[in-house]
Amino acid sequence: MANSLEKPPIWFWIVSVIALIWNGMGVHGYISQAYKTKSFTDNYTVEQIEIMDSMPAWYTALFAIAVFSGVLGCLLLLLRKKVAKTILILSFLAAAVMMIYFLFIVDLKGVDFSQNKIFSYAVLLFALFLVWFSSHSAKKGWIS
């Protein structure tokens, strides 16, 4: 069956590797936040950490789902598996719900999270791009 696949262009591999690195950084961010590493706590004020600690458990679960499914989806892209699209949709949906809550619903108690808000939009755009990219790759026959 692998012989029926179209050969992807070099940019497919470049984008897929960059996407894997991006999502790998997301996993690092999740682990740093979950274990409150020194590198994580050094980047935030006490007030910001208190707000993040007060987030509901489902929010943290969505963070894990978003980043780990993102890594899995990118690995599946590199393995040229069509299921990558489904996994990347899951990653996008988890990130979208998480970011909507953070950007528009949660009470930040006046604490400045402007850097996080800007980054949140970038995360959503990249996750949406990966959904498009995996769909495009499937249509081109680069993954099956």
Short mmCIF file of C-alpha atoms in Angstrom, two decimals:
data_model
loop_
_atom_site.label_atom_id
_atom_site.label_comp_id
_atom_site.label_asym_id
_atom_site.label_seq_id
_atom_site.Cartn_x
_atom_site.Cartn_y
_atom_site.Cartn_z
CA MET A 1 0.00 0.00 0.00
CA ALA A 2 2.90 2.38 0.71
CA ASN A 3 3.78 2.23 -2.99
CA SER A 4 0.51 4.01 -3.85
CA LEU A 5 1.60 7.10 -1.90
CA GLU A 6 2.72 10.15 -3.81
CA LYS A 7 6.20 11.36 -2.98
CA PRO A 8 5.87 14.49 -0.85
CA PRO A 9 7.95 17.57 -1.64
CA ILE A 10 10.85 18.52 0.61
CA TRP A 11 8.79 21.27 2.22
CA PHE A 12 6.38 18.59 3.56
CA TRP A 13 9.26 17.15 5.58
CA ILE A 14 10.49 20.58 6.68
CA VAL A 15 7.04 21.65 7.86
CA SER A 16 6.45 18.30 9.60
CA VAL A 17 9.77 18.49 11.48
CA ILE A 18 9.20 22.12 12.49
CA ALA A 19 5.70 21.16 13.66
CA LEU A 20 7.10 18.28 15.70
CA ILE A 21 9.65 20.59 17.34
CA TRP A 22 6.91 23.17 18.04
CA ASN A 23 4.68 20.58 19.68
CA GLY A 24 7.68 19.13 21.53
CA MET A 25 8.20 22.58 23.03
CA GLY A 26 4.53 22.45 24.05
CA VAL A 27 5.13 19.17 25.87
CA HIS A 28 8.11 20.75 27.59
CA GLY A 29 5.91 23.68 28.62
CA TYR A 30 3.25 21.36 29.96
CA ILE A 31 5.74 19.31 31.99
CA SER A 32 7.44 22.47 33.28
CA GLN A 33 4.10 23.86 34.41
CA ALA A 34 2.84 20.57 35.86
CA TYR A 35 6.02 20.06 37.88
CA LYS A 36 6.59 23.76 38.54
CA THR A 37 10.21 23.65 37.45
CA LYS A 38 12.50 26.51 38.33
CA SER A 39 12.67 27.63 34.68
CA PHE A 40 8.86 27.83 34.68
CA THR A 41 8.44 29.68 37.97
CA ASP A 42 11.25 32.12 37.13
CA ASN A 43 9.19 33.37 34.17
CA TYR A 44 6.09 34.30 36.17
CA THR A 45 5.14 36.45 39.13
CA VAL A 46 3.70 34.89 42.27
CA GLU A 47 0.29 36.32 41.30
CA GLN A 48 0.46 34.76 37.82
CA ILE A 49 1.39 31.36 39.24
CA GLU A 50 -1.49 31.57 41.74
CA ILE A 51 -3.94 32.26 38.88
CA MET A 52 -2.53 29.34 36.86
CA ASP A 53 -2.73 27.08 39.91
CA SER A 54 -6.40 27.98 40.33
CA MET A 55 -7.34 26.78 36.84
CA PRO A 56 -9.75 23.82 36.83
CA ALA A 57 -8.43 20.29 36.36
CA TRP A 58 -10.12 19.99 32.96
CA TYR A 59 -8.07 22.98 31.76
CA THR A 60 -4.84 21.20 32.67
CA ALA A 61 -6.15 18.02 31.02
CA LEU A 62 -6.86 19.95 27.82
CA PHE A 63 -3.31 21.32 27.91
CA ALA A 64 -1.97 17.76 28.08
CA ILE A 65 -4.31 16.53 25.33
CA ALA A 66 -3.40 19.46 23.07
CA VAL A 67 0.36 19.07 23.29
CA PHE A 68 0.66 15.28 23.42
CA SER A 69 -1.80 14.77 20.56
CA GLY A 70 0.10 17.49 18.67
CA VAL A 71 3.34 15.53 19.02
CA LEU A 72 1.61 12.27 18.07
CA GLY A 73 -0.04 13.91 15.06
CA CYS A 74 3.28 15.28 13.83
CA LEU A 75 4.98 11.90 14.29
CA LEU A 76 2.16 10.35 12.26
CA LEU A 77 2.71 12.98 9.56
CA LEU A 78 6.36 11.99 9.39
CA LEU A 79 5.26 8.34 9.15
CA ARG A 80 2.88 9.44 6.38
CA LYS A 81 -0.24 8.17 8.15
CA LYS A 82 -3.60 9.74 7.33
CA VAL A 83 -4.80 9.37 10.94
CA ALA A 84 -2.48 12.32 11.65
CA LYS A 85 -5.30 14.60 10.49
CA THR A 86 -7.74 13.23 13.10
CA ILE A 87 -5.16 13.50 15.87
CA LEU A 88 -4.24 17.06 14.85
CA ILE A 89 -7.93 18.01 14.84
CA LEU A 90 -8.12 16.69 18.42
CA SER A 91 -5.06 18.79 19.32
CA PHE A 92 -6.61 21.90 17.76
CA LEU A 93 -9.97 21.39 19.51
CA ALA A 94 -8.31 20.89 22.90
CA ALA A 95 -6.18 24.01 22.37
CA ALA A 96 -9.16 26.02 21.13
CA VAL A 97 -11.33 25.25 24.16
CA MET A 98 -8.41 25.92 26.47
CA MET A 99 -7.54 29.24 24.82
CA ILE A 100 -11.16 30.43 24.63
CA TYR A 101 -11.44 29.83 28.36
CA PHE A 102 -8.14 31.62 29.07
CA LEU A 103 -8.72 34.55 26.69
CA PHE A 104 -12.40 35.25 27.27
CA ILE A 105 -13.84 33.49 30.32
CA VAL A 106 -11.46 33.04 33.26
CA ASP A 107 -11.20 35.86 35.79
CA LEU A 108 -7.53 36.86 35.77
CA LYS A 109 -8.15 39.16 38.76
CA GLY A 110 -6.40 42.05 37.03
CA VAL A 111 -3.12 40.16 36.74
CA ASP A 112 -1.24 40.96 33.52
CA PHE A 113 -1.01 38.01 31.16
CA SER A 114 -0.52 40.02 27.94
CA GLN A 115 2.47 37.93 26.80
CA ASN A 116 0.51 34.72 27.34
CA LYS A 117 -2.48 36.12 25.45
CA ILE A 118 -0.38 36.97 22.39
CA PHE A 119 1.19 33.51 22.49
CA SER A 120 -2.28 31.92 22.81
CA TYR A 121 -3.29 33.32 19.43
CA ALA A 122 -0.08 31.99 17.86
CA VAL A 123 -0.77 28.53 19.31
CA LEU A 124 -4.28 28.51 17.86
CA LEU A 125 -3.12 29.67 14.45
CA PHE A 126 -0.38 27.05 14.28
CA ALA A 127 -2.73 24.28 15.43
CA LEU A 128 -5.26 25.33 12.79
CA PHE A 129 -2.49 25.44 10.19
CA LEU A 130 -1.55 21.84 11.08
CA VAL A 131 -5.15 20.72 10.57
CA TRP A 132 -5.09 22.35 7.13
CA PHE A 133 -1.62 20.96 6.37
CA SER A 134 -2.60 17.39 7.26
CA SER A 135 -5.79 17.69 5.21
CA HIS A 136 -3.83 19.09 2.26
CA SER A 137 -1.26 16.30 2.61
CA ALA A 138 -4.02 13.68 2.55
CA LYS A 139 -5.61 15.23 -0.55
CA LYS A 140 -2.23 15.24 -2.31
CA GLY A 141 -1.71 11.58 -1.44
CA TRP A 142 1.38 12.25 0.66
CA ILE A 143 -0.19 10.47 3.65
CA SER A 144 -2.62 7.55 3.66
#
